[in-house]
Amino acid sequence: MATSIKGIGKIVCLWVIVYSRNFSEEFNARKFASLAGVAPFEISSGSSINGGFHVNCYSHKQLKGIFHIAAMAAIRFNPQMKEYFDRKKKEGKKGFVAMNNVKNKLIHQMYAVVRTKTPFNPEYVYKRAA
């Protein structure tokens, strides 16, 4: 079902299944995003040093690279992801920061699809939002 998301193929899905231990309870989307190196962490020390938000350099590099390829495919073939990427760029984010946001969104979408056991529906509207 995770392959129903445009940009997520069989190889990406296989890597996620292996490294999340088949979507086990100990991993959620945030923890997996941290493992893949796409979750930003605040760099600060006290009240005077504020380094902003950065991704961890000790992430799984190959997993991060696979999600980079998936994010590029999603931006190219998924109109909603293209619009999300363009919106982040218009907000003033640099290219790789916006790309990192797309990677994070893909991971969260994968976990949502697996949790609900339904294929991805791009026209889905959350009932409370409407």
PDB file of C-alpha atoms in Angstrom:
ATOM      1  CA  MET A   1       0.000   0.000   0.000  1.00  0.00           C
ATOM      2  CA  ALA A   2       2.904   2.346   0.596  1.00  0.00           C
ATOM      3  CA  THR A   3       3.788   2.086  -3.074  1.00  0.00           C
ATOM      4  CA  SER A   4       0.473   3.795  -3.902  1.00  0.00           C
ATOM      5  CA  ILE A   5       2.195   7.102  -3.025  1.00  0.00           C
ATOM      6  CA  LYS A   6       3.757   8.652  -6.121  1.00  0.00           C
ATOM      7  CA  GLY A   7       7.514   8.704  -5.648  1.00  0.00           C
ATOM      8  CA  ILE A   8       7.621   5.648  -3.382  1.00  0.00           C
ATOM      9  CA  GLY A   9       8.593   2.532  -5.278  1.00  0.00           C
ATOM     10  CA  LYS A  10       9.316  -1.048  -4.321  1.00  0.00           C
ATOM     11  CA  ILE A  11      12.966  -0.403  -3.440  1.00  0.00           C
ATOM     12  CA  VAL A  12      12.172   2.511  -1.113  1.00  0.00           C
ATOM     13  CA  CYS A  13       9.383   0.514   0.479  1.00  0.00           C
ATOM     14  CA  LEU A  14      11.730  -2.452   0.996  1.00  0.00           C
ATOM     15  CA  TRP A  15      14.346  -0.245   2.683  1.00  0.00           C
ATOM     16  CA  VAL A  16      11.705   1.232   4.984  1.00  0.00           C
ATOM     17  CA  ILE A  17      10.349  -2.203   5.895  1.00  0.00           C
ATOM     18  CA  VAL A  18      13.841  -3.440   6.759  1.00  0.00           C
ATOM     19  CA  TYR A  19      14.945  -0.428   8.789  1.00  0.00           C
ATOM     20  CA  SER A  20      11.626   0.113  10.562  1.00  0.00           C
ATOM     21  CA  ARG A  21      11.488  -3.597  11.416  1.00  0.00           C
ATOM     22  CA  ASN A  22       8.295  -4.042   9.410  1.00  0.00           C
ATOM     23  CA  PHE A  23       6.740  -0.851  10.799  1.00  0.00           C
ATOM     24  CA  SER A  24       7.098  -2.081  14.393  1.00  0.00           C
ATOM     25  CA  GLU A  25       5.602  -0.268  17.353  1.00  0.00           C
ATOM     26  CA  GLU A  26       8.975   1.092  18.502  1.00  0.00           C
ATOM     27  CA  PHE A  27       9.240   3.174  15.319  1.00  0.00           C
ATOM     28  CA  ASN A  28       6.828   5.913  14.431  1.00  0.00           C
ATOM     29  CA  ALA A  29       7.138   8.420  11.585  1.00  0.00           C
ATOM     30  CA  ARG A  30       9.141  10.919  13.648  1.00  0.00           C
ATOM     31  CA  LYS A  31      11.635   8.351  14.895  1.00  0.00           C
ATOM     32  CA  PHE A  32      12.091   6.954  11.403  1.00  0.00           C
ATOM     33  CA  ALA A  33      12.556  10.465   9.994  1.00  0.00           C
ATOM     34  CA  SER A  34      15.261  10.991  12.605  1.00  0.00           C
ATOM     35  CA  LEU A  35      16.947   7.721  11.591  1.00  0.00           C
ATOM     36  CA  ALA A  36      16.802   8.721   7.936  1.00  0.00           C
ATOM     37  CA  GLY A  37      18.280  12.134   8.749  1.00  0.00           C
ATOM     38  CA  VAL A  38      15.391  14.310   7.618  1.00  0.00           C
ATOM     39  CA  ALA A  39      14.089  15.434  11.019  1.00  0.00           C
ATOM     40  CA  PRO A  40      15.430  18.878  11.997  1.00  0.00           C
ATOM     41  CA  PHE A  41      16.810  19.514  15.486  1.00  0.00           C
ATOM     42  CA  GLU A  42      17.345  22.892  17.092  1.00  0.00           C
ATOM     43  CA  ILE A  43      20.976  23.882  17.691  1.00  0.00           C
ATOM     44  CA  SER A  44      21.141  26.130  20.730  1.00  0.00           C
ATOM     45  CA  SER A  45      23.137  26.610  23.881  1.00  0.00           C
ATOM     46  CA  GLY A  46      21.613  28.706  26.617  1.00  0.00           C
ATOM     47  CA  SER A  47      20.012  32.003  25.749  1.00  0.00           C
ATOM     48  CA  SER A  48      22.739  33.602  23.655  1.00  0.00           C
ATOM     49  CA  ILE A  49      23.709  30.957  21.094  1.00  0.00           C
ATOM     50  CA  ASN A  50      21.006  30.056  18.594  1.00  0.00           C
ATOM     51  CA  GLY A  51      22.137  28.056  15.571  1.00  0.00           C
ATOM     52  CA  GLY A  52      18.704  27.414  14.115  1.00  0.00           C
ATOM     53  CA  PHE A  53      17.435  24.011  13.021  1.00  0.00           C
ATOM     54  CA  HIS A  54      19.722  21.457  11.368  1.00  0.00           C
ATOM     55  CA  VAL A  55      19.530  17.777  10.471  1.00  0.00           C
ATOM     56  CA  ASN A  56      21.749  15.305  12.256  1.00  0.00           C
ATOM     57  CA  CYS A  57      24.976  14.387  10.463  1.00  0.00           C
ATOM     58  CA  TYR A  58      24.966  10.900  12.042  1.00  0.00           C
ATOM     59  CA  SER A  59      22.028   9.686  10.006  1.00  0.00           C
ATOM     60  CA  HIS A  60      21.865   6.653   7.755  1.00  0.00           C
ATOM     61  CA  LYS A  61      23.364   8.138   4.581  1.00  0.00           C
ATOM     62  CA  GLN A  62      22.144   5.502   2.145  1.00  0.00           C
ATOM     63  CA  LEU A  63      18.594   5.693   3.486  1.00  0.00           C
ATOM     64  CA  LYS A  64      18.700   9.485   3.222  1.00  0.00           C
ATOM     65  CA  GLY A  65      19.936   9.209  -0.375  1.00  0.00           C
ATOM     66  CA  ILE A  66      17.141   6.825  -1.300  1.00  0.00           C
ATOM     67  CA  PHE A  67      14.576   9.254   0.102  1.00  0.00           C
ATOM     68  CA  HIS A  68      16.219  12.077  -1.854  1.00  0.00           C
ATOM     69  CA  ILE A  69      15.607  10.170  -5.102  1.00  0.00           C
ATOM     70  CA  ALA A  70      12.032   9.422  -3.971  1.00  0.00           C
ATOM     71  CA  ALA A  71      11.449  13.094  -3.165  1.00  0.00           C
ATOM     72  CA  MET A  72      12.702  14.169  -6.596  1.00  0.00           C
ATOM     73  CA  ALA A  73      10.328  11.665  -8.234  1.00  0.00           C
ATOM     74  CA  ALA A  74       7.454  12.834  -6.028  1.00  0.00           C
ATOM     75  CA  ILE A  75       8.066  16.474  -6.941  1.00  0.00           C
ATOM     76  CA  ARG A  76       8.135  15.556 -10.593  1.00  0.00           C
ATOM     77  CA  PHE A  77       5.097  13.244 -10.778  1.00  0.00           C
ATOM     78  CA  ASN A  78       2.886  14.242  -7.834  1.00  0.00           C
ATOM     79  CA  PRO A  79       1.168  17.615  -8.363  1.00  0.00           C
ATOM     80  CA  GLN A  80       0.427  18.090  -4.640  1.00  0.00           C
ATOM     81  CA  MET A  81       4.051  17.464  -3.704  1.00  0.00           C
ATOM     82  CA  LYS A  82       5.198  19.859  -6.442  1.00  0.00           C
ATOM     83  CA  GLU A  83       2.874  22.527  -5.051  1.00  0.00           C
ATOM     84  CA  TYR A  84       4.145  21.822  -1.499  1.00  0.00           C
ATOM     85  CA  PHE A  85       7.772  22.155  -2.664  1.00  0.00           C
ATOM     86  CA  ASP A  86       7.027  25.405  -4.521  1.00  0.00           C
ATOM     87  CA  ARG A  87       5.178  26.801  -1.490  1.00  0.00           C
ATOM     88  CA  LYS A  88       8.185  26.083   0.738  1.00  0.00           C
ATOM     89  CA  LYS A  89      10.477  27.805  -1.771  1.00  0.00           C
ATOM     90  CA  LYS A  90       8.196  30.862  -1.825  1.00  0.00           C
ATOM     91  CA  GLU A  91       8.361  30.967   1.983  1.00  0.00           C
ATOM     92  CA  GLY A  92      12.069  31.646   1.541  1.00  0.00           C
ATOM     93  CA  LYS A  93      13.468  28.200   2.278  1.00  0.00           C
ATOM     94  CA  LYS A  94      16.525  27.111   0.334  1.00  0.00           C
ATOM     95  CA  GLY A  95      16.290  24.241  -2.157  1.00  0.00           C
ATOM     96  CA  PHE A  96      17.686  21.444   0.009  1.00  0.00           C
ATOM     97  CA  VAL A  97      15.646  22.559   3.037  1.00  0.00           C
ATOM     98  CA  ALA A  98      12.470  22.397   0.956  1.00  0.00           C
ATOM     99  CA  MET A  99      13.602  19.024  -0.405  1.00  0.00           C
ATOM    100  CA  ASN A 100      14.132  17.836   3.169  1.00  0.00           C
ATOM    101  CA  ASN A 101      10.563  18.898   3.983  1.00  0.00           C
ATOM    102  CA  VAL A 102       9.315  16.795   1.068  1.00  0.00           C
ATOM    103  CA  LYS A 103      11.298  13.777   2.333  1.00  0.00           C
ATOM    104  CA  ASN A 104       9.788  14.205   5.780  1.00  0.00           C
ATOM    105  CA  LYS A 105       6.293  14.486   4.313  1.00  0.00           C
ATOM    106  CA  LEU A 106       6.819  11.295   2.276  1.00  0.00           C
ATOM    107  CA  ILE A 107       7.834   9.394   5.409  1.00  0.00           C
ATOM    108  CA  HIS A 108       4.786  10.648   7.287  1.00  0.00           C
ATOM    109  CA  GLN A 109       2.511   9.723   4.366  1.00  0.00           C
ATOM    110  CA  MET A 110       4.002   6.218   4.247  1.00  0.00           C
ATOM    111  CA  TYR A 111       3.387   5.663   7.929  1.00  0.00           C
ATOM    112  CA  ALA A 112      -0.180   7.010   7.635  1.00  0.00           C
ATOM    113  CA  VAL A 113      -0.972   4.679   4.731  1.00  0.00           C
ATOM    114  CA  VAL A 114       0.422   1.667   6.576  1.00  0.00           C
ATOM    115  CA  ARG A 115      -1.343   2.613   9.831  1.00  0.00           C
ATOM    116  CA  THR A 116      -4.759   3.021   8.179  1.00  0.00           C
ATOM    117  CA  LYS A 117      -4.251   0.052   5.808  1.00  0.00           C
ATOM    118  CA  THR A 118      -5.715   1.997   2.881  1.00  0.00           C
ATOM    119  CA  PRO A 119      -4.100   3.028  -0.409  1.00  0.00           C
ATOM    120  CA  PHE A 120      -3.024   6.634  -0.779  1.00  0.00           C
ATOM    121  CA  ASN A 121      -5.834   8.929  -1.915  1.00  0.00           C
ATOM    122  CA  PRO A 122      -4.647  12.375  -3.096  1.00  0.00           C
ATOM    123  CA  GLU A 123      -8.186  13.818  -2.891  1.00  0.00           C
ATOM    124  CA  TYR A 124      -8.665  12.767   0.755  1.00  0.00           C
ATOM    125  CA  VAL A 125      -9.898  15.538   3.070  1.00  0.00           C
ATOM    126  CA  TYR A 126      -9.762  15.077   6.826  1.00  0.00           C
ATOM    127  CA  LYS A 127     -13.353  15.188   8.121  1.00  0.00           C
ATOM    128  CA  ARG A 128     -12.679  17.674  10.901  1.00  0.00           C
ATOM    129  CA  ALA A 129     -10.942  20.050   8.493  1.00  0.00           C
ATOM    130  CA  ALA A 130     -13.906  20.348   6.157  1.00  0.00           C
TER     131      ALA A 130
END
